[in-house]
Coordinates of C-alpha atoms in Angstrom, one line a residue:
M264 CA 47.5 47.6 104.2
T265 CA 51.1 47.3 105.4
K266 CA 52.1 47.4 109.0
S267 CA 53.9 50.7 108.7
I268 CA 50.9 52.5 107.3
Q269 CA 48.6 50.9 109.9
T270 CA 51.0 52.1 112.6
L271 CA 50.9 55.6 111.1
L272 CA 47.1 55.7 111.0
D273 CA 47.0 54.6 114.7
D274 CA 49.5 57.2 115.8
N275 CA 47.8 60.6 115.6
A276 CA 50.8 62.5 117.0
L277 CA 53.1 61.1 114.4
L278 CA 50.6 61.9 111.7
Q279 CA 50.3 65.4 112.8
Q280 CA 54.1 65.8 112.9
L281 CA 54.4 64.5 109.3
L282 CA 51.7 66.9 108.2
L283 CA 53.4 69.8 109.8
E284 CA 56.7 68.8 108.2
Q285 CA 55.0 68.6 104.8
Q286 CA 53.3 72.0 105.3
A287 CA 56.7 73.6 106.2
L288 CA 58.3 72.0 103.2
L289 CA 55.5 73.3 100.9
E290 CA 55.9 76.8 102.4
S291 CA 59.6 76.6 101.8
K292 CA 59.1 75.6 98.2
D293 CA 56.6 78.4 97.7
S294 CA 59.0 80.9 99.2
Q295 CA 61.8 79.6 96.9
I296 CA 59.5 79.8 93.9
F297 CA 58.5 83.3 94.8
E298 CA 62.1 84.4 95.2
L299 CA 63.1 82.7 91.9
N300 CA 60.1 84.4 90.2
Q301 CA 61.2 87.8 91.6
S302 CA 64.8 87.2 90.4
Y303 CA 63.5 86.2 87.0
Q304 CA 61.4 89.4 86.8
T305 CA 64.3 91.5 87.9
L306 CA 66.6 90.0 85.3
L307 CA 63.9 90.3 82.6
E308 CA 63.5 94.0 83.4
Q309 CA 67.2 94.6 83.3
F310 CA 67.4 92.8 79.9
R311 CA 64.6 94.9 78.5
L312 CA 66.2 98.1 79.7
A313 CA 69.5 97.1 78.3
Q314 CA 67.9 96.3 74.9
H315 CA 66.1 99.7 75.0
H316 CA 69.3 101.6 75.9
R317 CA 71.1 100.0 73.0
F318 CA 68.5 99.8 70.3
G319 CA 65.6 102.0 71.5
R320 CA 65.0 105.7 71.2
S321 CA 66.7 108.0 73.6
S322 CA 63.7 110.3 73.8
E323 CA 61.5 109.9 76.9
V324 CA 58.4 111.1 75.2
C325 CA 55.5 108.6 75.5
E326 CA 53.3 108.1 72.5
D327 CA 49.6 108.9 73.0
Q328 CA 50.3 109.9 76.6
G329 CA 47.0 111.7 76.8
E330 CA 45.0 108.7 75.5
L331 CA 46.2 106.1 77.9
F332 CA 43.2 105.7 80.1
N333 CA 39.7 104.3 80.0
E334 CA 37.8 105.9 82.9
A335 CA 35.6 102.9 83.7
E336 CA 38.6 100.6 83.8
T337 CA 40.6 102.9 85.9
L338 CA 37.9 103.5 88.4
A339 CA 37.2 99.8 88.6
E340 CA 40.8 99.2 89.7
D341 CA 41.2 102.2 92.0
D342 CA 37.7 102.8 93.3
T343 CA 39.0 104.2 96.5
L344 CA 40.9 107.0 94.8
A345 CA 39.4 110.0 93.1
V346 CA 42.0 110.0 90.4
D347 CA 40.9 111.9 87.4
T348 CA 42.7 110.1 84.5
T349 CA 40.2 110.9 81.8
P350 CA 42.0 112.4 78.8
E351 CA 41.2 115.9 77.7
A352 CA 39.0 116.2 74.6
E353 CA 40.9 116.8 71.4
T354 CA 39.1 119.7 69.7
T355 CA 41.9 120.8 67.3
P356 CA 41.5 119.5 63.7
P357 CA 44.3 117.4 62.2
K358 CA 47.0 119.5 60.7
T359 CA 47.6 119.3 57.0
K360 CA 51.2 118.8 55.9
E361 CA 52.5 122.1 54.6
K362 CA 55.0 122.3 51.7
P363 CA 58.4 123.1 53.1
K364 CA 59.8 126.5 52.3
R365 CA 63.4 127.5 52.1
K366 CA 64.4 130.2 54.6
P367 CA 65.9 133.3 53.1
L368 CA 69.6 133.9 53.6
P369 CA 70.4 136.5 56.3
E370 CA 70.2 140.0 55.2
H371 CA 73.4 141.1 56.9
L372 CA 75.6 138.9 54.7
P373 CA 77.5 140.8 52.0
R374 CA 76.1 140.3 48.4
V375 CA 78.3 139.9 45.3
Q376 CA 76.3 140.5 42.2
V377 CA 77.2 138.4 39.2
F378 CA 75.2 139.3 36.0
H379 CA 74.5 136.6 33.4
D380 CA 73.5 138.1 30.0
I381 CA 72.9 136.6 26.6
D382 CA 75.1 137.3 23.6
E383 CA 74.5 140.5 21.6
A384 CA 73.5 138.4 18.5
D385 CA 70.7 136.8 20.6
K386 CA 69.3 140.2 21.5
Q387 CA 67.4 140.4 18.2
C388 CA 63.9 139.0 17.8
D389 CA 63.7 135.7 15.9
C390 CA 60.4 136.7 14.4
C391 CA 60.8 140.3 13.1
G392 CA 64.5 141.0 13.6
H393 CA 63.9 144.1 15.9
Q394 CA 66.1 144.7 18.9
L395 CA 65.0 143.1 22.2
Q396 CA 64.3 145.4 25.2
K397 CA 65.1 144.4 28.8
M398 CA 61.8 143.6 30.6
G399 CA 63.1 142.4 34.0
E400 CA 65.4 140.0 35.8
N401 CA 65.4 136.9 38.0
I402 CA 67.5 136.7 41.0
S403 CA 68.6 133.5 42.7
E404 CA 71.0 133.4 45.7
K405 CA 73.8 131.0 46.4
L406 CA 75.8 130.7 49.6
E407 CA 79.5 130.8 49.3
F408 CA 82.0 129.9 52.0
I409 CA 85.4 131.7 52.2
P410 CA 88.0 129.8 54.2
A411 CA 89.6 131.4 57.2
K412 CA 92.7 133.5 56.6
V413 CA 95.8 133.4 58.8
R414 CA 98.2 136.3 58.8
V415 CA 101.2 137.4 60.9
I416 CA 101.1 140.7 62.8
E417 CA 104.5 142.3 62.9
N418 CA 104.8 144.7 65.9
I419 CA 107.6 147.1 64.8
R420 CA 108.7 149.3 67.7
L421 CA 110.8 152.2 66.6
K422 CA 113.9 153.1 68.8
Y423 CA 115.1 156.7 69.3
S424 CA 118.4 157.8 70.7
C425 CA 120.2 161.1 71.3
Q426 CA 123.1 161.5 68.9
H427 CA 124.4 164.5 70.8
C428 CA 124.9 162.5 73.9
E429 CA 126.6 159.7 72.0
K430 CA 129.1 162.1 70.5
H431 CA 130.0 163.8 73.7
G432 CA 130.3 160.5 75.6
T433 CA 127.6 161.2 78.0
Q434 CA 124.9 158.6 78.9
S435 CA 122.9 157.5 75.9
N436 CA 119.2 158.2 76.1
I437 CA 117.1 155.6 74.2
K438 CA 113.4 155.7 74.0
Q439 CA 111.1 153.0 72.5
A440 CA 107.3 152.3 72.6
P441 CA 106.4 149.5 75.1
L442 CA 105.3 146.1 73.9
P443 CA 101.6 145.8 73.4
S444 CA 99.8 143.8 76.1
S445 CA 99.4 140.1 75.2
P446 CA 97.5 137.3 76.9
I447 CA 100.6 135.2 76.8
P448 CA 103.8 137.3 77.3
K449 CA 106.6 136.3 74.9
G450 CA 104.2 134.2 73.0
Y451 CA 103.0 134.7 69.4
A452 CA 99.3 133.8 70.1
T453 CA 96.9 136.7 69.7
P454 CA 93.6 136.9 71.5
N455 CA 91.6 135.9 68.4
L456 CA 93.9 132.9 67.8
L457 CA 93.4 131.8 71.4
S458 CA 89.7 132.4 71.1
Q459 CA 89.6 130.3 67.9
I460 CA 91.3 127.4 69.6
I461 CA 89.3 127.6 72.8
T462 CA 85.9 127.8 71.0
S463 CA 86.9 125.0 68.6
K464 CA 87.6 122.6 71.4
Y465 CA 85.2 123.6 74.1
Q466 CA 82.2 124.8 72.0
Y467 CA 82.5 122.6 68.9
A468 CA 84.2 119.7 70.6
L469 CA 87.2 119.7 68.2
P470 CA 90.2 118.1 69.9
L471 CA 93.6 119.8 69.7
Y472 CA 95.1 117.0 67.6
R473 CA 92.5 117.7 64.9
Q474 CA 93.2 121.4 65.1
E475 CA 96.8 120.7 64.7
M476 CA 95.9 119.0 61.4
L477 CA 93.9 122.0 60.3
F478 CA 96.8 124.4 60.9
K479 CA 99.1 122.2 58.9
Q480 CA 96.8 122.8 55.9
H481 CA 97.8 126.5 56.2
G482 CA 101.5 125.5 56.4
I483 CA 101.7 126.3 60.2
E484 CA 103.4 123.8 62.5
L485 CA 101.4 124.4 65.7
N486 CA 102.0 121.5 68.1
R487 CA 99.1 120.3 70.3
K488 CA 101.3 120.5 73.3
T489 CA 101.8 124.2 72.6
M490 CA 98.1 124.7 72.3
A491 CA 97.4 122.7 75.5
D492 CA 99.9 125.1 77.3
W493 CA 98.0 128.0 75.8
M494 CA 94.7 126.7 77.1
M495 CA 96.2 126.4 80.7
K496 CA 97.5 130.0 80.5
S497 CA 94.2 131.3 79.1
A498 CA 92.3 129.6 81.9
A499 CA 94.6 131.2 84.5
L500 CA 94.1 134.6 82.9
C501 CA 90.3 134.1 83.1
K502 CA 90.3 132.9 86.7
P503 CA 89.6 136.3 88.2
L504 CA 86.6 136.7 86.0
Y505 CA 85.4 133.2 86.8
D506 CA 85.7 134.1 90.5
L507 CA 83.6 137.2 90.0
L508 CA 80.9 135.1 88.2
H509 CA 81.0 132.7 91.1
Q510 CA 80.2 135.6 93.5
Q511 CA 77.4 136.6 91.3
L512 CA 76.0 133.1 91.1
L513 CA 75.9 132.8 94.9
Q514 CA 73.7 135.9 95.1
Q515 CA 71.0 134.3 92.9
P516 CA 67.8 133.2 94.5
V517 CA 67.7 129.9 92.6
I518 CA 70.7 127.7 91.7
H519 CA 70.6 124.5 89.7
A520 CA 73.3 121.9 90.1
D521 CA 74.3 118.6 88.5
E522 CA 77.4 116.5 88.0
T523 CA 78.9 114.2 85.4
T524 CA 81.9 111.9 84.9
L525 CA 85.1 112.4 83.1
K526 CA 88.4 110.5 82.7
V527 CA 91.6 112.0 84.2
I528 CA 94.6 110.0 83.3
N529 CA 96.8 110.9 86.3
D530 CA 93.9 110.3 88.8
E531 CA 93.8 107.2 90.8
R532 CA 90.0 107.1 90.6
V533 CA 88.4 105.1 87.8
K534 CA 85.9 108.0 87.4
S535 CA 86.4 111.6 88.2
Y536 CA 83.5 114.1 88.4
M537 CA 82.8 117.6 87.0
W538 CA 80.2 119.7 88.7
V539 CA 78.0 122.3 87.0
Y540 CA 76.0 125.1 88.7
C541 CA 73.8 127.5 86.8
S542 CA 71.1 130.2 87.3
G543 CA 68.6 132.0 85.2
A544 CA 67.6 130.8 81.7
D545 CA 69.3 129.0 78.9
G546 CA 69.3 132.2 76.9
P547 CA 67.9 135.8 76.9
S548 CA 64.3 135.5 78.0
I549 CA 61.4 137.9 78.5
E550 CA 59.4 135.5 80.7
P551 CA 58.6 137.1 84.0
R552 CA 60.1 134.3 86.1
Y553 CA 63.6 135.1 84.7
Q554 CA 63.4 138.9 85.2
G555 CA 66.2 140.1 87.6
L556 CA 68.1 136.8 87.4
R557 CA 71.6 136.4 85.9
N558 CA 72.2 133.8 83.3
I559 CA 75.3 132.1 84.6
V560 CA 76.8 128.6 84.0
L561 CA 79.9 127.6 86.0
Y562 CA 81.7 124.3 85.9
D563 CA 83.7 123.2 89.0
Y564 CA 86.3 120.5 89.3
Q565 CA 87.7 119.6 92.7
D566 CA 90.3 116.9 92.2
G567 CA 87.6 114.7 90.6
S568 CA 85.8 114.1 93.9
R569 CA 82.1 113.5 94.1
A570 CA 81.9 114.0 97.9
S571 CA 79.3 116.3 99.5
T572 CA 82.2 118.6 100.6
C573 CA 82.6 119.7 97.0
V574 CA 79.1 121.2 96.9
S575 CA 79.5 122.7 100.4
H576 CA 82.8 124.3 99.4
F577 CA 81.6 125.7 96.1
L578 CA 78.4 127.2 97.6
A579 CA 80.0 128.5 100.8
T580 CA 79.5 132.2 101.3
E581 CA 80.1 134.7 104.0
Q582 CA 76.7 136.2 103.5
T583 CA 73.5 134.3 104.5
V584 CA 71.8 133.4 101.3
S585 CA 68.3 131.9 101.6
G586 CA 68.0 130.7 98.1
Y587 CA 66.9 127.5 96.6
L588 CA 69.1 124.7 95.3
Q589 CA 67.4 122.6 92.6
V590 CA 69.0 119.2 92.2
D591 CA 68.4 115.5 91.6
G592 CA 68.2 112.9 94.3
Y593 CA 71.9 112.6 94.9
A594 CA 72.6 112.6 98.7
A595 CA 75.6 114.9 98.5
Y596 CA 73.4 117.9 98.1
Q597 CA 71.8 117.4 101.4
R598 CA 74.6 119.1 103.4
A599 CA 74.7 122.1 101.0
S600 CA 71.3 123.6 101.5
D601 CA 68.2 123.1 103.6
K602 CA 66.0 124.4 100.8
L603 CA 66.5 121.7 98.2
V604 CA 64.1 121.5 95.3
G605 CA 63.5 118.1 93.6
C606 CA 63.4 117.3 89.9
W607 CA 60.2 115.9 88.4
A608 CA 62.1 114.9 85.2
H609 CA 64.1 112.4 87.3
A610 CA 60.9 111.1 88.9
R611 CA 59.3 110.8 85.5
R612 CA 62.4 109.0 84.1
K613 CA 62.0 106.3 86.8
F614 CA 58.4 105.6 85.7
K615 CA 59.5 105.6 82.0
E616 CA 62.2 103.0 82.8
A617 CA 59.5 100.9 84.6
L618 CA 57.3 101.1 81.6
V619 CA 60.1 99.9 79.3
A620 CA 61.1 97.2 81.7
Q621 CA 57.6 95.7 82.0
G622 CA 57.3 95.2 78.3
K623 CA 54.3 95.5 76.1
S624 CA 51.0 94.5 77.7
K625 CA 49.3 91.6 76.0
T626 CA 45.9 92.3 77.5
G627 CA 45.8 96.0 76.6
K628 CA 45.3 96.8 80.3
V629 CA 46.7 100.1 81.6
S630 CA 49.7 99.6 83.9
K631 CA 50.6 101.5 87.0
A632 CA 53.6 102.9 85.2
D633 CA 51.3 104.4 82.6
M634 CA 49.2 105.9 85.4
G635 CA 52.2 107.5 87.1
L636 CA 53.4 109.0 83.8
S637 CA 50.0 110.4 83.0
M638 CA 49.6 112.1 86.4
I639 CA 53.1 113.6 86.1
A640 CA 52.2 114.8 82.6
K641 CA 49.3 116.7 84.1
L642 CA 51.8 118.6 86.3
Y643 CA 53.8 119.5 83.3
R644 CA 50.7 120.5 81.4
I645 CA 49.9 123.0 84.1
E646 CA 53.4 124.5 83.8
T647 CA 53.0 124.9 80.1
Q648 CA 49.8 126.9 80.7
I649 CA 51.4 129.3 83.2
Q650 CA 54.7 129.7 81.5
A651 CA 54.1 133.4 80.4
L652 CA 52.1 134.5 83.5
K653 CA 53.3 137.0 86.0
L654 CA 54.9 135.8 89.2
E655 CA 51.9 136.3 91.4
E656 CA 49.6 134.6 88.9
R657 CA 52.0 131.6 88.5
L658 CA 52.2 131.2 92.3
Y659 CA 48.4 131.3 92.6
F660 CA 47.9 128.9 89.8
R661 CA 50.4 126.4 91.3
R662 CA 48.8 126.6 94.8
T663 CA 45.3 126.0 93.4
H664 CA 45.9 123.5 90.6
S665 CA 49.4 121.9 91.0
R666 CA 49.0 121.2 94.7
A667 CA 45.6 119.6 94.1
Q668 CA 47.1 117.3 91.5
L669 CA 50.1 116.6 93.8
A670 CA 47.7 115.5 96.5
I671 CA 46.0 113.0 94.2
F672 CA 49.4 111.7 93.0
K673 CA 50.6 111.3 96.6
Q674 CA 47.5 109.3 97.5
W675 CA 48.1 107.1 94.5
L676 CA 51.7 106.5 95.5
D677 CA 50.8 105.6 99.1
K678 CA 48.5 102.9 97.9
S679 CA 50.6 101.6 95.0
V680 CA 53.7 101.2 97.2
Q681 CA 51.9 98.4 99.1
Q682 CA 50.8 96.6 95.9
V683 CA 54.1 96.3 93.9
S684 CA 57.5 94.7 94.7
K685 CA 60.2 97.0 95.9
R686 CA 62.7 95.1 93.8
S687 CA 60.9 95.9 90.6
K688 CA 61.6 99.0 88.5
L689 CA 58.0 100.2 89.2
G690 CA 58.7 99.8 93.0
E691 CA 61.9 101.7 92.6
A692 CA 60.1 104.5 90.8
I693 CA 57.3 104.8 93.4
Q694 CA 59.8 104.6 96.3
Y695 CA 62.0 107.3 94.7
S696 CA 59.0 109.7 94.4
L697 CA 58.0 109.0 98.1
N698 CA 61.6 109.5 99.3
Q699 CA 61.9 112.8 97.4
W700 CA 58.3 114.0 98.0
S701 CA 59.1 117.0 100.3
K702 CA 61.6 118.2 97.6
L703 CA 59.4 117.4 94.6
R704 CA 56.5 119.5 95.9
R705 CA 58.7 122.5 96.9
Y706 CA 58.5 124.0 93.5
T707 CA 55.0 125.2 94.3
E708 CA 56.4 127.5 97.1
D709 CA 58.0 130.0 94.7
S710 CA 57.0 131.1 91.2
R711 CA 60.6 131.5 90.1
L712 CA 61.3 127.7 90.6
N713 CA 61.1 125.2 87.8
I714 CA 59.3 121.9 88.0
D715 CA 62.5 120.1 87.1
N716 CA 66.3 120.4 87.0
N717 CA 66.5 120.3 83.2
R718 CA 68.3 123.7 83.3
A719 CA 71.4 122.1 84.8
E720 CA 71.1 118.9 82.6
R721 CA 71.0 121.1 79.5
A722 CA 74.0 123.1 80.8
V723 CA 76.1 119.9 81.3
K724 CA 75.2 118.5 77.9
P725 CA 77.9 120.5 75.9
F726 CA 80.6 119.0 78.3
V727 CA 79.2 115.5 77.7
I728 CA 79.3 116.0 73.9
G729 CA 82.9 117.3 74.1
R730 CA 83.9 114.4 76.3
K731 CA 83.0 112.0 73.5
N732 CA 85.5 113.7 71.3
W733 CA 88.5 114.6 73.4
L734 CA 87.9 111.6 75.7
F735 CA 90.0 112.6 78.7
N736 CA 92.1 115.2 80.6
H737 CA 95.7 114.4 81.3
N738 CA 95.8 115.8 84.9
H739 CA 93.9 117.8 87.4
R740 CA 95.2 121.1 86.2
G741 CA 93.9 120.4 82.7
A742 CA 90.5 119.5 84.1
E743 CA 90.4 122.7 86.1
A744 CA 91.3 124.7 83.1
S745 CA 88.6 123.0 81.1
A746 CA 86.0 123.9 83.8
I747 CA 87.0 127.6 83.6
L748 CA 86.9 127.8 79.8
Y749 CA 83.6 125.8 79.5
S750 CA 82.1 128.3 82.0
M751 CA 83.2 131.3 80.0
I752 CA 81.7 129.8 76.8
E753 CA 78.4 128.6 78.3
T754 CA 77.8 131.8 80.2
A755 CA 78.4 133.8 77.0
K756 CA 75.9 131.6 75.2
A757 CA 73.3 132.0 78.0
N758 CA 73.5 135.8 77.6
G759 CA 73.1 135.7 73.9
L760 CA 76.7 136.6 73.1
I761 CA 78.9 135.0 70.4
P762 CA 81.4 133.0 72.4
F763 CA 84.3 133.7 70.0
D764 CA 83.8 137.5 70.3
Y765 CA 83.4 137.3 74.1
I766 CA 86.5 135.2 74.7
E767 CA 88.6 137.3 72.4
H768 CA 87.5 140.5 74.1
C769 CA 88.0 139.1 77.6
L770 CA 91.5 137.8 76.8
E771 CA 92.4 141.1 75.3
Q772 CA 91.2 143.1 78.3
L773 CA 92.5 140.7 80.9
S774 CA 96.0 141.1 79.6
Y775 CA 96.0 144.7 81.1
A776 CA 96.9 145.0 84.8
D777 CA 94.2 147.7 85.4
C778 CA 91.4 145.7 83.8
D779 CA 87.9 146.4 85.3
L780 CA 86.3 142.9 85.7
N781 CA 82.8 144.2 86.1
K782 CA 82.9 145.5 82.6
L783 CA 83.6 142.0 81.4
L784 CA 80.5 140.5 82.9
P785 CA 78.4 139.3 79.9
W786 CA 75.3 141.3 80.8
N787 CA 77.5 144.5 80.9
M788 CA 78.9 144.1 77.4
A789 CA 77.7 145.5 74.1
L790 CA 79.1 142.9 71.8
A791 CA 77.2 141.4 68.8
K792 CA 74.5 139.0 69.8
A793 CA 74.3 135.4 68.6

């Protein structure tokens, strides 16, 4: 034994000091290993999510969501919670695949009959030579497409003068019919031409440069700059009707809101934002919860800003409106209303991302992300069952069934938040639900409320599809015009109208100075339904 080791064994204080230093070093190493492991798990989750976003399905539907749980295994893990995760029994027999049937062509389409007959020489019997008699006929239908026709309307105004006054040198009296009202004075665009260009771009996402190519096929040189100017003037003409729809929207008891990005070339921001506000249903509905509500979709652009003042400014009203505002978790909506309603689709999406990020389980054990998705699925299952009920029955069912399931889910969240890392996707999903809990459970207060904000997300989808085609707006004025024209089209669709007919009628009537705006509201019009 060397002298140094002997000295160490004889000096207890030095030995204790060395042990403490080694213990501190081990704890430091363990902490570093834990941090590195956390960072590795975070990067691995981000990689899996990136792979899923690029190569996976965009649908958020989970396969076999109702068969995720084994009751004994679940109760063994969460024996302190009375979480009912047993799947409901499947009593329906498996469906047999039916042979697809072609749907008949619409009856309202005009029919052109084309008869196909055999030659007169073939109308004799090959056996006995007697004349064949007609015994019936077979009819098969083909659908023919007739391309659009373009024509020029010549407005010929006859002029009248007094020849007697002309001969005697007195003042000449000339009379002539006034020019017909036009959406664009001194322009040659008719309301149906403007409606065609507007719906092609904003309903069917056909950029103006492609429409320019289409008009060239008819021998018409219609520059995209000219069409862009027409869009601006048409939006300005529709602005009073847009403002009236805005007033109607603020009177609704439930408003949905969302926002999305767009590119504005002359904006210093990298990303500008378009807001969308809507009420009622996606289309004409007979469900009791939508009775008395107006189906309105309005887009709003405020210099591309995403600040909370945009929401407060749009929803500002002189009258006190005690309605609900259903939104996602974006903090800008906090200042706009004290009766915010959360979105369970967003909460569910967080757990879905956590499920994707954690990868496939090698042990077959049910994960907490699966458990969260299953409990949220039960809330949606309740909504499916009460969809067609009266308002009083819906409210009673939510208070007795939904609130009980919410209490179970909240208890599970409170326990799970202490068991998972806050830096993980699962931790983020759990924390999001806890932070939004007061808003997420508010939908049980009123039977007219939806469980999620999918109404607004569906309303903003046409804009997102169009953005992938026309890519950007040149300036703020163009973005504001797009907001107005998108609002007109989507509101018409929500009320079951054909957007082309509605836009054409509105442009024609708005060109008159004494136009009654109330008659142009989509629920006050008797146009053809889509």
